[in-house]
Amino acid sequence: MSKLYITGQNRLSGSVCVQGAKNSALPILAATVLTKGESVLYHCPDLTDVEASMCILRWLGCRASRDSDTVTVRCDGVSRNDIPDELMRKTRGSLAFLGAVLAASGKVRITLPGGCQIGQRPIDLHLKSLRRLGAVIRERHGWLECRAPHGLKGADIALPFPSVGATEAVMLAACTASGTTVLTNAAREPEITDLADFLNRCGAKIDGAGESELVIEGVGELRGCDHAIIPDRIAAATLITCAAVTGSDITLKGVIHSHLAGILPPFEDAGCRFTAHKNELRVSAPQRLRSMKIVRTMPYPGFPTDAQAPLLAAAATADGTTVMIENIFENRYRHVSELTRMGADIKTEGKFALVEGVPRLYGASVEAADLRGAAALAAAGLCAEGKTELCGVQYLDRGYERFEQVLTELGADIVRV
Ligand code: UD1
């Protein structure tokens, strides 16, 4: 298992291109099983989660290869409809194959997906929605067996919560179903819009992506297309955090400003200044951050749960008290005990975290328990006095492309051992 050794307190400077979005790439890769012919995905991040989805595609009989940041997939129907447990467990993104393979072959047999342990992460909304489209689902011995004996048929579906995963499941299952599906209270995340853009380019008819109501008119067949994955707003938020905690001035290249609208306000409250120019964003952080008062994680366009852990690391070093309210996942403070080892003063109770900012964090040996928690600990290490030994780097590799190289280019002192 590799570790990162981070020597803190280096100022960062310069510019960096933001990687493609993991949470777009994963459902889009699953969507390719619905297509005939070749799809070329540009700006597709090189991550272990993406590699895991490509392995699933190969298992299903598709061809998938990478050349630099371009992934090419060729699927002319799937040759099997089961996905073994060891492949399902590699990434949470494997769940997107449920709706996609069901639609492609009328049957799918999978186990529950892996991914970060940030809460119970039930899939009841996925299953209820697929049943509304005509799926018959049986859960036995840890396997989910899903069939569409009379084909999938468009339906009206209302989600009680705008779940990202359930919205994707409906889009994937409904775009080649017979008839029209109307999904209300759909998730509005940019990654949903990216999936809709990809599917529409393949010939699907999905209207309303980015809004709460999606109308999906089923079409007969989809063909592969060329598509550029959107920039990763959570990777951008993580880089902003790294600049914020080190009092640095850096420029992010290749961002979509509107996607960051819900992310910047707490950083602005903390005293960071942002200058937008074309698709670049310059971040200028003060010597010491101010507290952010109250931050709530919310579905898009609110502050994203995926940026909560990095922001908490920034709040830990800010001047004053910050209250974080985690509204999406019930077990997403696993980085707190490790931040405490570095000198942070944070107390959690249920969905609340009370952060009393301290003037300085100190390097320590810490272990990440999930992807975004790993990013939070790395950011804390960047501003801490002394050396931080970060274990659990495999989580970081799920979602951040060339993490230590990117930060080293900006002036950080990070070594992977
Ligand atoms: C996706 C992202 C994850 C991000 C999250 C919220 C991927 C691989 N993961 O996760 O990085 O943090 O969106 O932006 O894209 N829920 C249910 N039943 C369901 C589905 C969800 O109760 O069937 C609940 C969840 O427990 C959670 C909330 O809904 O409390 C949000 O979950 P959801 O939006 O579905 O997140 P994921 O798709 O798991």
Coordinates of C-alpha atoms and ligand atoms in Angstrom, one line a residue:
M1 CA 0.0 0.0 0.0
S2 CA 1.5 3.4 -0.9
K3 CA 1.6 6.4 1.4
L4 CA 2.0 10.1 0.9
Y5 CA 4.6 12.1 2.8
I6 CA 3.6 15.7 2.8
T7 CA 5.9 18.4 4.2
G8 CA 3.6 21.3 5.0
Q9 CA 3.6 25.1 4.7
N10 CA 4.8 25.5 1.1
R11 CA 3.0 28.3 -0.7
L12 CA 1.4 27.1 -4.0
S13 CA 1.5 29.1 -7.2
G14 CA 1.0 28.7 -10.9
S15 CA -1.9 27.2 -12.9
V16 CA -3.3 23.8 -13.3
C17 CA -5.9 22.1 -15.6
V18 CA -8.8 20.6 -13.8
Q19 CA -9.3 16.9 -14.6
G20 CA -12.5 15.4 -16.2
A21 CA -15.3 14.6 -13.8
K22 CA -15.3 11.1 -12.2
N23 CA -19.0 11.2 -11.5
S24 CA -19.7 12.0 -15.2
A25 CA -17.3 9.5 -16.6
L26 CA -18.7 6.5 -14.6
P27 CA -22.3 6.6 -15.7
I28 CA -21.3 7.6 -19.3
L29 CA -19.1 4.5 -19.5
A30 CA -22.0 2.4 -18.3
A31 CA -24.2 4.1 -20.9
T32 CA -22.0 2.9 -23.7
V33 CA -23.5 -0.6 -23.4
L34 CA -26.7 0.8 -24.9
T35 CA -24.9 2.0 -28.0
K36 CA -23.9 0.3 -31.3
G37 CA -20.5 1.3 -32.6
E38 CA -17.7 3.3 -31.2
S39 CA -17.7 6.1 -28.6
V40 CA -14.7 8.3 -28.0
L41 CA -14.6 10.0 -24.6
Y42 CA -12.3 12.9 -24.3
H43 CA -11.0 14.4 -21.0
C44 CA -11.8 11.1 -19.3
P45 CA -9.9 11.1 -16.0
D46 CA -7.3 8.3 -15.4
L47 CA -8.6 6.9 -12.1
T48 CA -8.9 3.5 -10.5
D49 CA -12.7 3.9 -10.5
V50 CA -12.7 4.6 -14.2
E51 CA -10.4 1.6 -14.8
A52 CA -12.9 -0.5 -12.8
S53 CA -15.8 0.6 -15.1
M54 CA -13.7 -0.2 -18.1
C55 CA -13.0 -3.7 -16.7
I56 CA -16.7 -4.2 -16.3
L57 CA -17.2 -3.2 -20.0
R58 CA -14.6 -5.7 -21.1
W59 CA -16.3 -8.4 -19.0
L60 CA -19.5 -7.6 -20.7
G61 CA -17.9 -8.2 -24.1
C62 CA -17.2 -4.5 -25.1
R63 CA -13.8 -3.1 -26.1
A64 CA -12.4 -0.3 -23.9
S65 CA -9.0 1.2 -24.2
R66 CA -7.3 4.4 -23.0
D67 CA -4.8 6.6 -24.9
S68 CA -3.7 9.5 -22.6
D69 CA -7.0 11.2 -21.5
T70 CA -9.1 9.7 -24.3
V71 CA -11.1 6.5 -23.7
T72 CA -12.5 4.6 -26.7
V73 CA -15.3 2.1 -26.2
R74 CA -16.9 -0.2 -28.7
C75 CA -20.0 -2.0 -27.7
D76 CA -22.2 -3.9 -30.2
G77 CA -24.5 -5.3 -27.6
V78 CA -23.4 -7.1 -24.5
S79 CA -22.4 -10.7 -24.6
R80 CA -23.4 -11.4 -21.0
N81 CA -25.6 -9.8 -18.4
D82 CA -24.1 -10.8 -15.0
I83 CA -21.3 -8.8 -13.3
P84 CA -19.3 -10.7 -10.7
D85 CA -19.0 -9.5 -7.1
E86 CA -15.3 -8.6 -7.4
L87 CA -15.9 -6.2 -10.2
M88 CA -19.1 -4.7 -8.6
R89 CA -17.2 -4.0 -5.4
K90 CA -14.4 -2.0 -7.0
T91 CA -16.4 1.2 -7.5
R92 CA -19.8 2.7 -6.6
G93 CA -20.0 3.6 -10.2
S94 CA -20.7 -0.1 -11.0
L95 CA -24.3 0.5 -10.0
A96 CA -24.9 2.5 -13.2
F97 CA -24.6 -0.8 -15.1
L98 CA -27.9 -2.0 -13.4
G99 CA -30.2 0.2 -15.5
A100 CA -27.9 0.2 -18.5
V101 CA -27.5 -3.6 -18.9
L102 CA -31.1 -4.2 -18.1
A103 CA -32.1 -1.9 -21.0
A104 CA -29.4 -3.3 -23.3
S105 CA -30.3 -7.0 -22.8
G106 CA -33.6 -7.2 -20.9
K107 CA -31.8 -8.9 -18.0
V108 CA -29.1 -8.2 -15.5
R109 CA -27.6 -10.0 -12.5
I110 CA -25.3 -8.0 -10.1
T111 CA -24.3 -7.8 -6.5
L112 CA -24.3 -4.6 -4.4
P113 CA -21.7 -2.1 -5.5
G114 CA -18.6 -1.0 -3.6
G115 CA -17.5 2.5 -3.1
C116 CA -16.8 4.7 -0.1
Q117 CA -18.5 3.8 3.2
I118 CA -20.1 7.2 3.9
G119 CA -23.5 6.0 4.9
Q120 CA -25.9 3.2 4.3
R121 CA -26.3 4.1 0.7
P122 CA -29.6 2.2 0.0
I123 CA -30.7 1.6 -3.5
D124 CA -34.5 1.4 -2.9
L125 CA -35.1 4.4 -5.1
H126 CA -33.2 2.8 -8.0
L127 CA -35.2 -0.4 -7.6
K128 CA -38.6 1.2 -7.2
S129 CA -38.0 3.4 -10.3
L130 CA -36.9 0.4 -12.4
R131 CA -40.0 -1.5 -11.2
R132 CA -42.2 1.4 -12.4
L133 CA -40.6 0.9 -15.9
G134 CA -41.6 -2.8 -15.9
A135 CA -38.6 -4.5 -14.3
V136 CA -39.2 -7.6 -12.1
I137 CA -36.5 -7.7 -9.4
R138 CA -35.5 -10.5 -7.1
E139 CA -32.9 -10.2 -4.4
R140 CA -31.4 -13.6 -3.4
H141 CA -28.1 -14.6 -1.6
G142 CA -26.6 -11.1 -2.1
W143 CA -27.5 -11.1 -5.9
L144 CA -29.9 -8.7 -7.5
E145 CA -31.7 -10.3 -10.5
C146 CA -33.5 -8.0 -12.7
R147 CA -35.6 -8.8 -15.8
A148 CA -38.0 -7.0 -18.1
P149 CA -40.2 -9.8 -19.3
H150 CA -42.4 -7.5 -21.3
G151 CA -39.7 -5.0 -22.2
L152 CA -39.2 -1.6 -20.4
K153 CA -42.1 0.8 -20.8
G154 CA -42.1 4.6 -20.1
A155 CA -43.8 5.7 -16.9
D156 CA -44.3 8.6 -14.6
I157 CA -41.9 8.4 -11.7
A158 CA -41.6 10.8 -8.8
L159 CA -38.4 10.6 -6.6
P160 CA -38.9 11.4 -2.9
F161 CA -35.3 12.8 -2.9
P162 CA -33.4 14.0 -5.9
S163 CA -30.9 11.1 -5.8
V164 CA -28.1 11.3 -8.3
G165 CA -27.8 7.5 -8.8
A166 CA -31.5 6.9 -9.1
T167 CA -31.9 9.7 -11.6
E168 CA -29.1 8.1 -13.7
A169 CA -30.7 4.7 -13.4
V170 CA -34.0 6.0 -14.8
M171 CA -32.3 7.9 -17.6
L172 CA -30.3 4.8 -18.6
A173 CA -33.3 2.4 -18.4
A174 CA -35.8 4.7 -20.0
C175 CA -34.0 6.1 -23.0
T176 CA -34.6 3.0 -25.1
A177 CA -37.9 1.9 -23.4
S178 CA -41.1 2.1 -25.3
G179 CA -43.0 5.3 -24.7
T180 CA -42.3 8.4 -22.6
T181 CA -41.0 8.6 -19.1
V182 CA -41.5 11.7 -16.9
L183 CA -39.2 11.9 -13.9
T184 CA -40.1 14.5 -11.3
N185 CA -37.8 15.7 -8.5
A186 CA -34.8 14.5 -10.6
A187 CA -31.3 15.3 -9.5
R188 CA -29.9 18.5 -11.2
E189 CA -26.2 17.9 -10.9
P190 CA -24.0 18.9 -13.9
E191 CA -23.0 15.2 -14.1
I192 CA -26.7 14.4 -14.9
T193 CA -26.7 17.0 -17.7
D194 CA -23.4 15.6 -19.0
L195 CA -24.9 12.1 -19.1
A196 CA -28.0 13.4 -20.9
D197 CA -25.8 15.3 -23.4
F198 CA -23.9 12.1 -24.1
L199 CA -27.1 10.0 -24.5
N200 CA -28.7 12.7 -26.7
R201 CA -25.6 12.8 -28.9
C202 CA -26.0 9.0 -29.3
G203 CA -29.6 9.5 -30.4
A204 CA -31.6 9.6 -27.2
K205 CA -34.4 12.1 -26.6
I206 CA -33.9 13.4 -23.1
D207 CA -35.3 16.8 -22.3
G208 CA -35.0 19.0 -19.1
A209 CA -31.6 17.8 -17.8
G210 CA -30.4 20.3 -15.2
E211 CA -34.0 20.9 -14.1
S212 CA -36.3 19.0 -11.7
E213 CA -38.4 17.4 -14.4
L214 CA -36.9 15.1 -17.0
V215 CA -38.9 13.9 -20.0
I216 CA -37.4 10.9 -21.7
E217 CA -38.9 9.8 -25.0
G218 CA -37.8 6.2 -25.7
V219 CA -36.0 5.6 -29.0
G220 CA -35.2 2.4 -30.8
E221 CA -31.5 2.4 -31.0
L222 CA -28.4 4.4 -29.9
R223 CA -25.2 4.7 -31.7
G224 CA -21.8 5.6 -30.3
C225 CA -20.6 9.3 -30.4
D226 CA -17.6 11.5 -29.5
H227 CA -18.0 13.4 -26.2
A228 CA -15.9 15.5 -23.9
I229 CA -16.4 14.8 -20.2
I230 CA -17.1 18.0 -18.2
P231 CA -14.5 19.3 -15.7
D232 CA -14.6 17.9 -12.2
R233 CA -16.1 20.5 -9.9
I234 CA -15.1 18.5 -6.8
A235 CA -11.5 18.2 -7.9
A236 CA -11.7 22.0 -8.5
A237 CA -13.1 22.5 -5.0
T238 CA -10.2 20.4 -3.6
L239 CA -7.6 22.5 -5.4
I240 CA -9.3 25.6 -4.1
T241 CA -9.1 24.2 -0.6
C242 CA -5.3 23.4 -1.1
A243 CA -4.8 27.1 -2.1
A244 CA -7.0 28.4 0.7
V245 CA -5.2 26.5 3.5
T246 CA -1.8 27.6 2.3
G247 CA -2.6 31.3 1.7
S248 CA -1.8 30.8 -2.0
D249 CA -2.6 32.2 -5.3
I250 CA -3.3 29.7 -8.1
T251 CA -5.3 29.6 -11.3
L252 CA -7.6 26.7 -12.3
K253 CA -7.8 26.2 -16.1
G254 CA -10.7 24.5 -17.9
V255 CA -13.5 25.2 -15.4
I256 CA -17.2 25.8 -16.0
H257 CA -17.9 28.7 -13.7
S258 CA -21.7 28.0 -13.3
H259 CA -20.9 24.5 -11.9
L260 CA -18.9 26.2 -9.1
A261 CA -21.5 28.7 -8.0
G262 CA -22.6 26.7 -5.0
I263 CA -19.0 25.8 -4.0
L264 CA -17.4 29.3 -3.8
P265 CA -19.5 31.1 -1.2
P266 CA -18.0 29.5 1.9
F267 CA -14.5 30.1 0.6
E268 CA -15.5 33.8 -0.1
D269 CA -16.8 34.0 3.5
A270 CA -13.4 32.7 4.6
G271 CA -11.7 35.6 2.7
C272 CA -10.7 34.0 -0.6
R273 CA -11.0 36.1 -3.7
F274 CA -12.0 34.6 -7.0
T275 CA -11.4 36.2 -10.5
A276 CA -13.1 34.5 -13.4
H277 CA -11.7 34.9 -16.9
K278 CA -13.0 32.8 -19.8
N279 CA -12.7 29.2 -18.5
E280 CA -10.1 30.1 -15.9
L281 CA -10.5 30.8 -12.2
R282 CA -7.9 32.6 -10.1
V283 CA -8.0 31.9 -6.4
S284 CA -6.2 34.3 -4.0
A285 CA -6.3 33.2 -0.4
P286 CA -5.6 35.4 2.6
Q287 CA -2.7 34.8 5.0
R288 CA -5.3 33.3 7.5
L289 CA -8.8 32.2 6.6
R290 CA -11.8 33.5 8.5
S291 CA -14.5 31.1 9.8
M292 CA -17.3 30.3 7.4
K293 CA -20.1 30.5 10.0
I294 CA -22.6 27.9 8.8
V295 CA -22.2 25.6 5.8
R296 CA -24.9 23.1 4.8
T297 CA -24.4 20.3 2.2
M298 CA -27.3 20.2 -0.2
P299 CA -28.2 18.7 -3.6
Y300 CA -27.0 20.8 -6.5
P301 CA -26.9 23.8 -6.8
G302 CA -26.2 23.8 -3.1
F303 CA -22.8 23.1 -1.5
P304 CA -21.9 19.5 -2.4
T305 CA -21.4 16.8 0.1
D306 CA -18.3 15.7 -1.8
A307 CA -16.6 19.0 -0.9
Q308 CA -17.6 18.9 2.8
A309 CA -14.4 17.0 3.9
P310 CA -11.9 19.3 2.2
L311 CA -13.8 22.4 3.4
L312 CA -13.8 21.1 7.0
A313 CA -9.9 20.9 6.8
A314 CA -9.9 24.6 5.8
A315 CA -12.4 25.5 8.6
A316 CA -10.1 23.7 11.0
T317 CA -7.4 26.3 10.4
A318 CA -9.7 29.4 10.1
D319 CA -10.0 32.1 12.6
G320 CA -13.3 31.5 14.5
T321 CA -16.0 28.9 14.7
T322 CA -17.6 27.1 11.7
V323 CA -20.7 24.9 11.9
M324 CA -21.0 22.2 9.2
I325 CA -24.3 20.5 8.6
E326 CA -24.0 17.3 6.5
N327 CA -27.5 16.7 5.1
I328 CA -26.8 14.0 2.4
F329 CA -24.9 11.1 4.0
E330 CA -25.1 10.0 7.6
N331 CA -21.5 8.8 8.0
R332 CA -19.4 11.4 6.4
Y333 CA -17.2 12.7 9.2
R334 CA -14.6 9.9 9.3
H335 CA -11.8 12.4 8.5
V336 CA -12.6 14.3 11.8
S337 CA -10.7 11.9 14.2
E338 CA -7.7 12.1 11.9
L339 CA -7.8 15.9 11.6
T340 CA -7.9 15.9 15.4
R341 CA -4.6 14.0 15.5
M342 CA -3.2 17.0 13.6
G343 CA -4.4 19.4 16.2
A344 CA -7.8 20.3 14.8
D345 CA -10.6 21.1 17.3
I346 CA -13.7 19.6 15.8
K347 CA -16.7 18.0 17.6
T348 CA -19.4 16.1 15.7
E349 CA -22.9 15.1 16.7
G350 CA -25.1 13.4 14.1
K351 CA -25.1 15.6 11.0
F352 CA -23.4 18.5 12.8
A353 CA -19.7 19.3 13.1
L354 CA -18.6 22.2 15.3
V355 CA -15.2 23.5 14.2
E356 CA -13.1 25.8 16.4
G357 CA -10.4 27.0 14.1
V358 CA -6.8 26.7 15.4
P359 CA -3.9 28.9 14.4
R360 CA -1.9 25.8 13.3
L361 CA -2.1 22.1 12.4
Y362 CA 0.8 19.8 13.0
G363 CA 2.0 17.0 10.8
A364 CA 1.1 13.5 12.0
S365 CA 0.5 10.0 10.8
V366 CA -3.1 9.8 9.6
E367 CA -5.2 7.3 7.7
A368 CA -7.9 8.1 5.2
A369 CA -11.2 6.1 5.4
D370 CA -12.8 7.4 2.1
L371 CA -12.0 9.4 -1.0
R372 CA -12.9 12.9 0.0
G373 CA -11.7 12.4 3.5
A374 CA -8.3 11.5 2.0
A375 CA -8.3 14.8 0.1
A376 CA -9.2 16.6 3.4
L377 CA -6.2 15.1 5.2
A378 CA -3.9 15.9 2.3
A379 CA -5.0 19.5 2.3
A380 CA -4.4 19.6 6.1
G381 CA -1.0 18.2 5.5
L382 CA -0.2 20.9 3.0
C383 CA -0.7 23.6 5.7
A384 CA 0.5 21.7 8.7
E385 CA 3.8 22.4 10.5
G386 CA 6.1 19.4 9.8
K387 CA 5.6 16.2 8.0
T388 CA 2.3 14.3 7.5
E389 CA 2.2 10.6 6.7
L390 CA -1.0 9.8 4.9
C391 CA -2.1 6.2 4.6
G392 CA -5.2 5.1 2.6
V393 CA -3.9 6.6 -0.6
Q394 CA -5.9 4.1 -2.6
Y395 CA -9.0 6.1 -1.8
L396 CA -7.4 9.2 -3.3
D397 CA -6.6 7.3 -6.5
R398 CA -10.3 6.6 -6.9
G399 CA -11.1 10.2 -7.6
Y400 CA -8.0 12.3 -8.2
E401 CA -5.8 12.0 -11.2
R402 CA -2.1 12.3 -10.5
F403 CA -2.8 13.9 -7.2
E404 CA 0.7 14.4 -5.9
Q405 CA 2.1 15.4 -9.3
V406 CA -0.5 18.1 -9.8
L407 CA 0.2 19.6 -6.4
T408 CA 4.0 19.2 -6.7
E409 CA 3.8 21.2 -10.0
L410 CA 2.1 24.0 -7.9
G411 CA 5.0 23.9 -5.4
A412 CA 3.8 21.4 -2.8
D413 CA 6.2 19.0 -1.2
I414 CA 4.5 15.6 -1.6
V415 CA 6.2 12.2 -2.1
R416 CA 4.6 8.9 -2.7
V417 CA 6.3 5.9 -1.1
Ligands
UD1_1 C1 -23.5 10.2 -6.1 C2 -22.0 10.4 -6.2 C3 -21.4 10.8 -4.9 C4 -22.1 12.0 -4.4 C5 -23.6 11.9 -4.4 C6 -24.4 13.1 -4.0 C7 -21.3 8.7 -7.9 C8 -20.5 7.4 -8.1 N1 -21.4 9.1 -6.6 O1 -23.7 9.2 -5.1 O2 -20.0 11.1 -5.1 O3 -21.6 12.3 -3.1 O4 -24.0 11.4 -5.7 O5 -24.0 14.2 -4.8 O6 -21.7 9.4 -8.8 N2 -30.7 7.4 -1.3 C9 -31.7 6.6 -0.8 N3 -32.1 5.6 -1.7 C10 -31.6 5.4 -2.9 C11 -30.6 6.3 -3.4 C12 -30.2 7.3 -2.5 O7 -32.1 6.7 0.3 O8 -32.0 4.5 -3.6 C13 -30.2 8.5 -0.4 C14 -28.7 8.3 0.0 O9 -28.6 7.4 1.1 C15 -28.3 9.6 0.3 C16 -29.0 10.5 -0.7 O10 -30.1 9.7 -1.1 O11 -28.7 10.0 1.6 C17 -28.2 10.9 -1.9 O12 -27.8 9.8 -2.6 P1 -27.5 9.9 -4.1 O13 -27.7 11.3 -4.7 O14 -28.2 8.8 -4.8 O15 -25.9 9.6 -4.2 P2 -25.1 8.5 -5.0 O16 -25.7 8.4 -6.3 O17 -24.9 7.3 -4.1

